[in-house]
Coordinates of C-alpha atoms and ligand atoms in Angstrom, one line a residue:
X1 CA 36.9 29.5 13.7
X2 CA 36.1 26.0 13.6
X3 CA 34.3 24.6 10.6
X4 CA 30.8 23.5 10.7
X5 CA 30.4 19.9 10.4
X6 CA 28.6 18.3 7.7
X7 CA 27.2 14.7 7.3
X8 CA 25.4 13.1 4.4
X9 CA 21.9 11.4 5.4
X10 CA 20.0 9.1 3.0
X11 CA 17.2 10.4 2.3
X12 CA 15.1 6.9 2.1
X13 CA 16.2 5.0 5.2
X14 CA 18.3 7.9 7.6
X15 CA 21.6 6.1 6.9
X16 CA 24.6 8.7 8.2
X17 CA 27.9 8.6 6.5
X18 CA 30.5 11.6 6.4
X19 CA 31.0 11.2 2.8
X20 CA 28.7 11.6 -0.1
X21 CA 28.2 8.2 -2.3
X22 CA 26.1 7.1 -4.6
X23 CA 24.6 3.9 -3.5
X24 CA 23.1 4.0 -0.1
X25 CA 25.0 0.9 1.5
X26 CA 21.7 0.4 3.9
X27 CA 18.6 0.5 1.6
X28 CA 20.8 0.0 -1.6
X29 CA 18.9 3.5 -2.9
X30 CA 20.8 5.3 -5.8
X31 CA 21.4 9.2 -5.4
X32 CA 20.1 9.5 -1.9
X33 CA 22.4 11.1 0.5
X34 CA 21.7 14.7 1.0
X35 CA 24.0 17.0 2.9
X36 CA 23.2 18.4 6.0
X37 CA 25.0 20.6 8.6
X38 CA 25.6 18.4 12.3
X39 CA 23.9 19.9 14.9
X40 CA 25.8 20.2 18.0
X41 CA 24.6 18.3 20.7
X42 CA 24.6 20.4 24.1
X43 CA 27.7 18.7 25.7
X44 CA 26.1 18.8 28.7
X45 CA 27.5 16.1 31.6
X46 CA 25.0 13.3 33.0
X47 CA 23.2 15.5 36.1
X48 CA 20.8 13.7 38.0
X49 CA 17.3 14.4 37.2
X50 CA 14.5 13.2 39.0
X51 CA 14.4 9.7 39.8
X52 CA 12.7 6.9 37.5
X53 CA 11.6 4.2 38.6
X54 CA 10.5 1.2 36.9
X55 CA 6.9 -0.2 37.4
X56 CA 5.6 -4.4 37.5
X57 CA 3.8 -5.1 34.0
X58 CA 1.8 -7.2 35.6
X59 CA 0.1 -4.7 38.1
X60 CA -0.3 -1.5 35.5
X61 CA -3.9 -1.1 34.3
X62 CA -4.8 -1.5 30.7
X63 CA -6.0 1.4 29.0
X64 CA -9.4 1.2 27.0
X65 CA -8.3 2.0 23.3
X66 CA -11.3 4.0 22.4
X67 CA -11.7 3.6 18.6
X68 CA -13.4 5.9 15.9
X69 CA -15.4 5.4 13.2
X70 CA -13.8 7.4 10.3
X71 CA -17.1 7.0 7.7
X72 CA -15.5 4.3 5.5
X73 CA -15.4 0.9 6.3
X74 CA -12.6 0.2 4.2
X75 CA -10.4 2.5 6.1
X76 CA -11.6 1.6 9.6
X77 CA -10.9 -2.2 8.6
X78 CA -7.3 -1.2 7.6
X79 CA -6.8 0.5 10.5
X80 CA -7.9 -1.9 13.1
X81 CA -11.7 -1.3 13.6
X82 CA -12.0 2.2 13.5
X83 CA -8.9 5.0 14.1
X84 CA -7.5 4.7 17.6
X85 CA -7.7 8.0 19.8
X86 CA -4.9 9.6 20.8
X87 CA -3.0 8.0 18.3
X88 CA -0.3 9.3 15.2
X89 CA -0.9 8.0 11.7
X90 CA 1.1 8.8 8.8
X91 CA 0.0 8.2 5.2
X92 CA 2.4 8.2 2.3
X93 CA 2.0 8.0 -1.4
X94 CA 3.2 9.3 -4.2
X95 CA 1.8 12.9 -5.2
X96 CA -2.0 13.1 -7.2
X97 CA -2.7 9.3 -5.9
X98 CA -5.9 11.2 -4.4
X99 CA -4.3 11.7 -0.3
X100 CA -5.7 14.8 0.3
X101 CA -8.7 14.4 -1.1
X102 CA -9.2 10.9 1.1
X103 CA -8.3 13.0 4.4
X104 CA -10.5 15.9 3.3
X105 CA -13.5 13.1 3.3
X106 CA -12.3 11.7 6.4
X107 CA -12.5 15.2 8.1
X108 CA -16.1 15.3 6.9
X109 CA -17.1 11.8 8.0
X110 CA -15.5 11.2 11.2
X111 CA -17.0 10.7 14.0
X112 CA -17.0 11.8 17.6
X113 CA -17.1 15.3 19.2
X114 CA -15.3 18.6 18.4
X115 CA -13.5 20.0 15.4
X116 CA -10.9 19.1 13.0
X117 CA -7.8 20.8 11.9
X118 CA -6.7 20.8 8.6
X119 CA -3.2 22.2 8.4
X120 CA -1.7 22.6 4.8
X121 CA 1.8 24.1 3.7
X122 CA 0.9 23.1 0.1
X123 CA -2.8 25.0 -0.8
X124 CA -4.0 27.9 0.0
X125 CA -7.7 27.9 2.0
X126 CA -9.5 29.0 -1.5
X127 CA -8.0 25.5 -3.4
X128 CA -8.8 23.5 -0.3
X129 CA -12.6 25.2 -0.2
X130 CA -12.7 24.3 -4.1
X131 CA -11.9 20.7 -3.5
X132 CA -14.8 21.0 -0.3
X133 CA -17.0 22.2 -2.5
X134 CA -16.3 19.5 -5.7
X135 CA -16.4 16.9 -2.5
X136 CA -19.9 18.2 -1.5
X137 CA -18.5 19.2 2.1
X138 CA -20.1 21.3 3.6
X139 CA -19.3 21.2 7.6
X140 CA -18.5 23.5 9.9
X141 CA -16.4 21.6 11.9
X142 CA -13.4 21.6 9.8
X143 CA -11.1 24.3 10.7
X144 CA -8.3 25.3 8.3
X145 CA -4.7 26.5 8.5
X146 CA -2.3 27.8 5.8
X147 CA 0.7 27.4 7.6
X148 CA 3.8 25.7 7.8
X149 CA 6.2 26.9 10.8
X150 CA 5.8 24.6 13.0
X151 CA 6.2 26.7 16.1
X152 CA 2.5 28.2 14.7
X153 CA 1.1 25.0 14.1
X154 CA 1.5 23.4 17.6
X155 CA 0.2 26.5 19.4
X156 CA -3.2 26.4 17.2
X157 CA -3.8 23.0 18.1
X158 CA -3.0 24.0 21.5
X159 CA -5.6 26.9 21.0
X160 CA -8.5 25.0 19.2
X161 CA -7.9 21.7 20.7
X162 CA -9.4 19.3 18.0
X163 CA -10.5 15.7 17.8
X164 CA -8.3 15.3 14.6
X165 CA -5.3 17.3 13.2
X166 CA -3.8 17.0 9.4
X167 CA -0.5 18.0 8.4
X168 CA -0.6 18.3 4.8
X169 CA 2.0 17.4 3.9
X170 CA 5.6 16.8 6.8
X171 CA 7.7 17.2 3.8
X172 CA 6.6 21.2 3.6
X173 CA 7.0 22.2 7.5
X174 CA 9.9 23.7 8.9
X175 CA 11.1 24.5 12.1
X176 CA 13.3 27.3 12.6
X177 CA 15.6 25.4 15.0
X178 CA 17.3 23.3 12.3
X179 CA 19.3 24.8 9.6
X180 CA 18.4 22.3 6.5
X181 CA 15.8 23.1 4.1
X182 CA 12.1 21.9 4.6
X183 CA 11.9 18.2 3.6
X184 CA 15.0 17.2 4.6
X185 CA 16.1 14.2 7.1
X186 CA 16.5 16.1 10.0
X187 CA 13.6 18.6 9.9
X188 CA 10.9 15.7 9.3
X189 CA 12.6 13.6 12.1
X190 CA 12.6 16.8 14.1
X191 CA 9.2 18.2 12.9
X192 CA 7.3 14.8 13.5
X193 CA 8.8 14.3 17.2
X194 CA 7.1 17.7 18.5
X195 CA 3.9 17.0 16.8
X196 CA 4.3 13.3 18.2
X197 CA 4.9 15.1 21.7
X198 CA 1.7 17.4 21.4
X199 CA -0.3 14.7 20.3
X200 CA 0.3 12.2 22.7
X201 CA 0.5 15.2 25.7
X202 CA -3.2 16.1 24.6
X203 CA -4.9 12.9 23.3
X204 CA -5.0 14.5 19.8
X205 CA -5.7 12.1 16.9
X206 CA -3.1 13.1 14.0
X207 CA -2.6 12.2 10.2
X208 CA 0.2 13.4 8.5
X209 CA 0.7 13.1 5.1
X210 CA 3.8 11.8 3.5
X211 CA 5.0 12.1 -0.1
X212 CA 7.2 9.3 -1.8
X213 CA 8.7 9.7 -4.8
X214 CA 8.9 6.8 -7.3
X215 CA 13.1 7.8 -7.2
X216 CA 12.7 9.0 -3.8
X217 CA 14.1 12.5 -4.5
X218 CA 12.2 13.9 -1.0
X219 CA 13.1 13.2 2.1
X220 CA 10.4 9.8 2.2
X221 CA 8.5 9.1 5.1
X222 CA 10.3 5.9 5.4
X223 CA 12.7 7.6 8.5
X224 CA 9.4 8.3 10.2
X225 CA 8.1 4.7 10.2
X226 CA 9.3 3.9 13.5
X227 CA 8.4 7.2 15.1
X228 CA 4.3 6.6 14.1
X229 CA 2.0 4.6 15.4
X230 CA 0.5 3.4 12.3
X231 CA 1.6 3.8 8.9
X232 CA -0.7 3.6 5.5
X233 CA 0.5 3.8 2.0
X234 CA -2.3 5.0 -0.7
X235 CA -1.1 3.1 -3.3
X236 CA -2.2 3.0 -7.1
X237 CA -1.7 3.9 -10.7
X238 CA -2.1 7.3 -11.7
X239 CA -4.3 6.8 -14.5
X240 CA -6.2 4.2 -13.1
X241 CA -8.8 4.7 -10.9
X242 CA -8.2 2.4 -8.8
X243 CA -6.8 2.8 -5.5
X244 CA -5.8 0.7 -2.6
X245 CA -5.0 1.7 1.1
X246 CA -2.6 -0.7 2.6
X247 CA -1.5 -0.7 6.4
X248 CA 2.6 -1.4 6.4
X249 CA 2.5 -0.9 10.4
X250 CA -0.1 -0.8 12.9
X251 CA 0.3 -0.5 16.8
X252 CA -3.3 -1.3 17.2
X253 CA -3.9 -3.9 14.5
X254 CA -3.1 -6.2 11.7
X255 CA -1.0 -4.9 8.6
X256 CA -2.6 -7.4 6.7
X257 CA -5.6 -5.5 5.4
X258 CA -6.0 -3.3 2.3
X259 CA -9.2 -1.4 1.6
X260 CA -9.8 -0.5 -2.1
X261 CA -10.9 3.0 -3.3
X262 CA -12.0 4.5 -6.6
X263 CA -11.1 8.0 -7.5
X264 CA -14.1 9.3 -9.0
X265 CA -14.9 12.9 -10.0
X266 CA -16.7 13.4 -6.6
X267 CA -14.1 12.0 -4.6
X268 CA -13.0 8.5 -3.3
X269 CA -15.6 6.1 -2.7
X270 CA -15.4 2.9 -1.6
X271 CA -15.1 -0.9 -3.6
X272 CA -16.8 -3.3 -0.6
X273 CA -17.2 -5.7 -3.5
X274 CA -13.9 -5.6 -5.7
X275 CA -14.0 -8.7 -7.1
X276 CA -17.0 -8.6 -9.2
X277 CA -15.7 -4.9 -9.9
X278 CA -12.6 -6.2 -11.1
X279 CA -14.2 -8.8 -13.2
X280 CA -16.7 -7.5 -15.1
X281 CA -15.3 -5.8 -17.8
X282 CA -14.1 -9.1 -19.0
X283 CA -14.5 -10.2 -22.7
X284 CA -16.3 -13.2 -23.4
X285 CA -13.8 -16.5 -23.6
X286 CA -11.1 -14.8 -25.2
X287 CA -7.8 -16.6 -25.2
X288 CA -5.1 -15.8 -23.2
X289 CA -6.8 -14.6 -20.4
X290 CA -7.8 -16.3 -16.6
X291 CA -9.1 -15.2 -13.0
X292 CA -7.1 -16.2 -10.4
X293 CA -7.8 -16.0 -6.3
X294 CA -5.5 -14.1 -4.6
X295 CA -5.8 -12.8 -0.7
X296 CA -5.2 -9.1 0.0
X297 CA -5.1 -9.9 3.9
X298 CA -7.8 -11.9 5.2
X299 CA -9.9 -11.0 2.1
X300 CA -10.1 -13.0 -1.4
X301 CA -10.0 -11.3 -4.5
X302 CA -10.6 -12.3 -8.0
X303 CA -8.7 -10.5 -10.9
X304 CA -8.5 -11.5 -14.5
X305 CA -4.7 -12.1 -15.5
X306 CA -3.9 -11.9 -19.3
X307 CA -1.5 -12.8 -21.2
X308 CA -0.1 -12.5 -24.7
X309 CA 2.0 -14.1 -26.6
X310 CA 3.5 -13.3 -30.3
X311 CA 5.9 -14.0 -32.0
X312 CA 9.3 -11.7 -31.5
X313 CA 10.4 -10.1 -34.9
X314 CA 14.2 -9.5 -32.7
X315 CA 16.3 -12.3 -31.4
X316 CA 15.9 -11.6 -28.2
X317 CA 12.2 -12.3 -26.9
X318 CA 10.4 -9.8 -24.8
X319 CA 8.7 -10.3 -21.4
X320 CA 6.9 -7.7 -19.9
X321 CA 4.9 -7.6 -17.0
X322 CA 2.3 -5.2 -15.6
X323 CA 1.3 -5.5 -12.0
X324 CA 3.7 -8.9 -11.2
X325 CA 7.1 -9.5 -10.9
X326 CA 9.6 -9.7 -13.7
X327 CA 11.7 -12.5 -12.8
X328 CA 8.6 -14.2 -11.1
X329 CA 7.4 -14.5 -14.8
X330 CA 10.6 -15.4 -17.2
X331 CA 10.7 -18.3 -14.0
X332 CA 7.5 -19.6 -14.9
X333 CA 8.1 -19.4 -18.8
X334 CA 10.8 -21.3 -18.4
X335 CA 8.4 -23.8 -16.4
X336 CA 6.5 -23.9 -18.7
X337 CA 8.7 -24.5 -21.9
X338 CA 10.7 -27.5 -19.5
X339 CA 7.7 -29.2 -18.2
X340 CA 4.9 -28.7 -20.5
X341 CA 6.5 -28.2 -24.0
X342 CA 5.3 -25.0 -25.1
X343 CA 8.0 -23.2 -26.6
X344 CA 8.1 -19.8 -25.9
X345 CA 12.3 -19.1 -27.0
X346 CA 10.8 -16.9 -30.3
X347 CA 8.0 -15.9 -28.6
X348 CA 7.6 -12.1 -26.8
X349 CA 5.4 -12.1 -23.9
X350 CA 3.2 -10.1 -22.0
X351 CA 1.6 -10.2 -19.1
X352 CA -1.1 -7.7 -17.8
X353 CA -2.9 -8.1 -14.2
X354 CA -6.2 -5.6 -14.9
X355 CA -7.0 -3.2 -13.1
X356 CA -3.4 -1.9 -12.7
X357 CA -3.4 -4.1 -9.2
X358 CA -0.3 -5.6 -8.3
X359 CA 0.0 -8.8 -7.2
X360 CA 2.8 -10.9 -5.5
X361 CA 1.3 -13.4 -4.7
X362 CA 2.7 -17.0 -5.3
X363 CA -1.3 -18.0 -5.7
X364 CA -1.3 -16.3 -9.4
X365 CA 1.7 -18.6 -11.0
X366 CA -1.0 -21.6 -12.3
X367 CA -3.2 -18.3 -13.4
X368 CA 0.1 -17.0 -15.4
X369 CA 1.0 -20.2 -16.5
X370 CA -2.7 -21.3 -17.8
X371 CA -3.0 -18.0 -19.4
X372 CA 0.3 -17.6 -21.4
X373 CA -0.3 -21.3 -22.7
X374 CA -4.3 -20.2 -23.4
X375 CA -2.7 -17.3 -25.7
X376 CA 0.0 -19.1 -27.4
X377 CA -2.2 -22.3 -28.3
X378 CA -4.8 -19.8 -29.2
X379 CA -7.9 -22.1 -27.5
X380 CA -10.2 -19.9 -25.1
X381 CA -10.3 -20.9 -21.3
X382 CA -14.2 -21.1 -20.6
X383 CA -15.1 -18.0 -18.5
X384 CA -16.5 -19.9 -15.5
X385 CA -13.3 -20.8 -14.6
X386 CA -10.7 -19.7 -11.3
X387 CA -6.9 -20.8 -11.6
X388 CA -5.0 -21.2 -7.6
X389 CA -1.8 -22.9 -7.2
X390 CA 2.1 -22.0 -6.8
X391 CA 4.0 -23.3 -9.8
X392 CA 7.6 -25.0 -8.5
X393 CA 10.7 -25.3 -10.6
X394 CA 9.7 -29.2 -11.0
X395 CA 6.0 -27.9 -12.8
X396 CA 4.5 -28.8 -9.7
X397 CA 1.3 -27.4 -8.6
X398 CA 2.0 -26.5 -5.0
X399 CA -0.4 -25.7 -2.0
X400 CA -1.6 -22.2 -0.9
X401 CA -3.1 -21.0 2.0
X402 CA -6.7 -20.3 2.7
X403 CA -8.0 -22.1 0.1
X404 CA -11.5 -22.7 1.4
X405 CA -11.7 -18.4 1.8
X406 CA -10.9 -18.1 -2.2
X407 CA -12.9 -21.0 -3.1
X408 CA -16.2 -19.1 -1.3
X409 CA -15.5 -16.4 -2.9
X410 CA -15.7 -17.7 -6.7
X411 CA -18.5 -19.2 -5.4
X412 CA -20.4 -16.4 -4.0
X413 CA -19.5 -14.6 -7.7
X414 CA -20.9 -17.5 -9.4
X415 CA -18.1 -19.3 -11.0
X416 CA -18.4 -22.9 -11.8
X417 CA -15.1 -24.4 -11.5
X418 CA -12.0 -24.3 -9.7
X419 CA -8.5 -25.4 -10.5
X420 CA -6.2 -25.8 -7.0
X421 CA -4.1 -28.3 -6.1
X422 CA -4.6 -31.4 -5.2
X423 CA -2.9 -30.9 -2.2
X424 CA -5.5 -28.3 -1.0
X425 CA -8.1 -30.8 -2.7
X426 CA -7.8 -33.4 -0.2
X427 CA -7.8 -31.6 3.2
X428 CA -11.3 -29.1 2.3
X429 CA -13.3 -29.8 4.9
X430 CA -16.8 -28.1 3.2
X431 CA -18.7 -29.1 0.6
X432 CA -19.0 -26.7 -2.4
X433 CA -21.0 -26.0 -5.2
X434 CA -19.0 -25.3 -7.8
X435 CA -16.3 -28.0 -9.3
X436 CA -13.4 -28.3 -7.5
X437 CA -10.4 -30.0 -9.8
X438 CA -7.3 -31.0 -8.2
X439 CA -4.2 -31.1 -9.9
X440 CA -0.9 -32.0 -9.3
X441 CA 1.4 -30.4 -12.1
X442 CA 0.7 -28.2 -14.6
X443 CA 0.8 -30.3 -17.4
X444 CA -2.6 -31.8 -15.4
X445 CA -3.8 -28.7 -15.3
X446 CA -3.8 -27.8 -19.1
X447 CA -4.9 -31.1 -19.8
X448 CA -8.2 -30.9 -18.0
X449 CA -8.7 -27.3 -20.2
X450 CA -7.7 -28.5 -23.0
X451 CA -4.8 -26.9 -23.5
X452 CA -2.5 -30.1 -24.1
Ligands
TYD1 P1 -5.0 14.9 -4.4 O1 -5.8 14.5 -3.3 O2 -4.7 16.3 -4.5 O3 -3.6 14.1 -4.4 P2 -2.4 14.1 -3.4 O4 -2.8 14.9 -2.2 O5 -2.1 12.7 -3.1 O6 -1.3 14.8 -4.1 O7 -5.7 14.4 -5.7 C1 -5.1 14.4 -7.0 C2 -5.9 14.0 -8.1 O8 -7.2 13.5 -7.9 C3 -6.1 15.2 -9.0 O9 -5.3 15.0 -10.2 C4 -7.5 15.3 -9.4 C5 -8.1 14.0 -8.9 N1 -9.4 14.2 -8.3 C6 -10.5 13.4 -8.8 O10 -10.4 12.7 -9.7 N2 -11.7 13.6 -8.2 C7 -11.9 14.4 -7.1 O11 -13.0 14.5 -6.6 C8 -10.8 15.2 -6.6 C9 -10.9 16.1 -5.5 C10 -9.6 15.0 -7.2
MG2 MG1 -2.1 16.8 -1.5

């Protein structure tokens, strides 16, 4: 008897090898190929099926996209103006960032006739009910499914024919017609397709939920990306509350949006004004610390950056930094010892963007930069004051892009002064009520705050 064929899939990006390495040589992921048994392909010889025929663009009618509210604006902005009917969305995340109890909300707040189904291979009715009840749901229009053959699930939402269907989460469905265990390459890829097929037959709107892990252990949504319509990645730090909804692809939208959550004991709610949220636990003028302008999409947000510097008791300094990238920062240190003579050689550093947001955006480098040299020279950076710029290898302060949206916005949160480069300085258009300083390098920069 012949010996059934195995082939090793990565488990991050679907990458097929018939040996098991280490290294995935696609996505570069460590320890990700998992082995799974070939299935045979039919063999069957090309036999004429009906005819296709292909039809002229031009002439085919547009469909109407018919859009739905899904009860937060921060969502529906994500997603495009509201969640597109008919269409297959999957959110990932790591586990406990808070996705089932967003889609639990969602199936409470959504609008539009008929009845949701909740399908879930990971709780049992009674936990979902106690996570209802801690929600404050109360709605009898969610219907709910402990299942997770597949073969089940598609003929109940053939039976109840809902507006919206959850599968909570792909990684826990199986389908008895592949041999690998539940989570694996194959049966997601597999799984995914026949709810794809059922939801497009039947005009069903469908989430599924996704886990990533941070070492991507499970078999991570990322193979489904180009089967979905949309894809949305709950993103946040455990043990903040914090939580921010960011669309990666979107056949009906932007990808440039984020909406911002807070996990609170009744659920997620929504942050429609995050910056003066992220703002106003802020200590007065203390040294070493800065609010910078960066754009999450086409929105402006203000975050305090702070740093601290201190003097390293090893020879070899430390640099940490929470929430922007690591060799982003020992670039700018360096900057900033070359061009503006601060020396930071016996000096650890840390930098902390608050909130547990991250951020990597170019924007924040004169914020860093200002901050680090506010902590080390020990002199407070008034309060009323909003760092922009790129720092370049030179120390040059370079130009970002829609300035005149992150200018409004300190503005509007009643900040007096801006720092941005003079570059951007000379093209604004609008006149502004708060100070706008131009500079050119960053030694200008900590000049006009004193810092030099
Ligand atoms: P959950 O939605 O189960 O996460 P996921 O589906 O992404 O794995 O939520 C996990 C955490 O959220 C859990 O640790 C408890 C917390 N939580 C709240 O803080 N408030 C709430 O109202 C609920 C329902 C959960
Ligand atoms: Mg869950």
């Amino acid at each position: 008897m012949a010996k059934d064929k195995t082939i090793f899939v990565c488990s991050q990006c679907g990458y097929e090898s018939p040996k098991w390495m280490g290294k995935c040589p696609a996505c570069n992921q460590w320890n990700s190929f998992y082995e799974e048994k070939l299935v045979k392909s039919t063999g069957a010889k090309y036999e004429k099926k009906k005819e296709a025929t292909p039809v002229i663009l031009n002439e085919l009618q547009g469909k109407n996209v018919i859009r739905e509210q899904t009860g937060f604006a921060e969502l529906d902005r994500v997603l495009g103006g509201g969640i597109v009917k008919g269409s297959l969305i999957l959110l990932g995340g790591e586990p406990g960032i808070g996705k089932s109890t967003l889609i639990l909300q969602i199936c409470d707040k959504i609008k539009g006739e008929g009845q949701v189904l909740y399908v879930s291979g990971e709780e049992s009715a009674e936990q979902i009910k106690i996570r209802a009840d801690r929600l404050g749901i109360n709605n009898k229009d969610i219907l709910f499914l402990g299942e997770t053959d597949i073969s089940l699930v598609q003929e109940a939402i053939l039976k109840t024919n809902p507006k919206l269907v959850i599968i909570d989460s792909i990684q826990t469905m199986y389908s008895d017609e592949i041999t690998s265990a539940p989570g694996s390459v194959s049966q997601v890829r597999e799984i995914t397709s026949k709810i794809m097929r059922i939801c497009k037959e039947n005009e069903i709107t469908t989430i599924i939920i996704g886990h990533v892990t941070k070492d991507g252990n499970i078999a991570g949504p990322r193979v489904l990306e180009h089967m979905v319509d949309t894809v949305l990645y709950l993103e946040g730090e455990r043990y903040f509350s914090y939580r921010i909804l960011r669309g990666v692809k979107n056949r009906f939208g932007s990808t440039n949006e984020i909406g911002m959550f807070e996990m609170q004991d009744k659920g997620m709610t929504e942050i429609t004004n995050p910056s003066s949220i992220l703002i106003s636990e802020r200590e007065d003028n203390p040294a070493g610390s800065i609010i910078v302008a960066t754009m999450e999409g086409t929105r402006p947000l203000l975050i305090e950056i702070q740093s601290l510097t201190s003097t390293s008791v090893f020879g070899l300094p430390r640099r940490t930094a929470n929430g922007m990238d690591y060799n982003r920062l020992t670039m700018l240190i360096a900057v900033l010892e070359k061009k503006a003579g601060i020396l930071l050689g016996n000096q650890d550093v840390y930098i902390n963007i608050v909130g547990g947001i991250k951020l990597n955006e170019p924007a924040i480098d004169l914020g860093v930069i200002l901050a680090s040299a506010s902590s080390y020279k020990n002199i407070e950076i008034p309060k009323w004051v909003v760092a922009i710029g790129e720092v370049g290898l030179t120390g040059e302060v370079r130009s970002v892009n829609l300035i005149e949206k992150r200018i409004k916005e300190a503005e509007k949160l009643g900040f007096k002064c801006c720092i941005i480069p003079e570059s951007n300085k000379k093209l604004l258009k609008e006149k502004y009520k708060l100070d706008i300083i131009g500079v050119k390098t960053i030694y200008d920069a900590m000049k006009k705050l004193g810092l030099k």
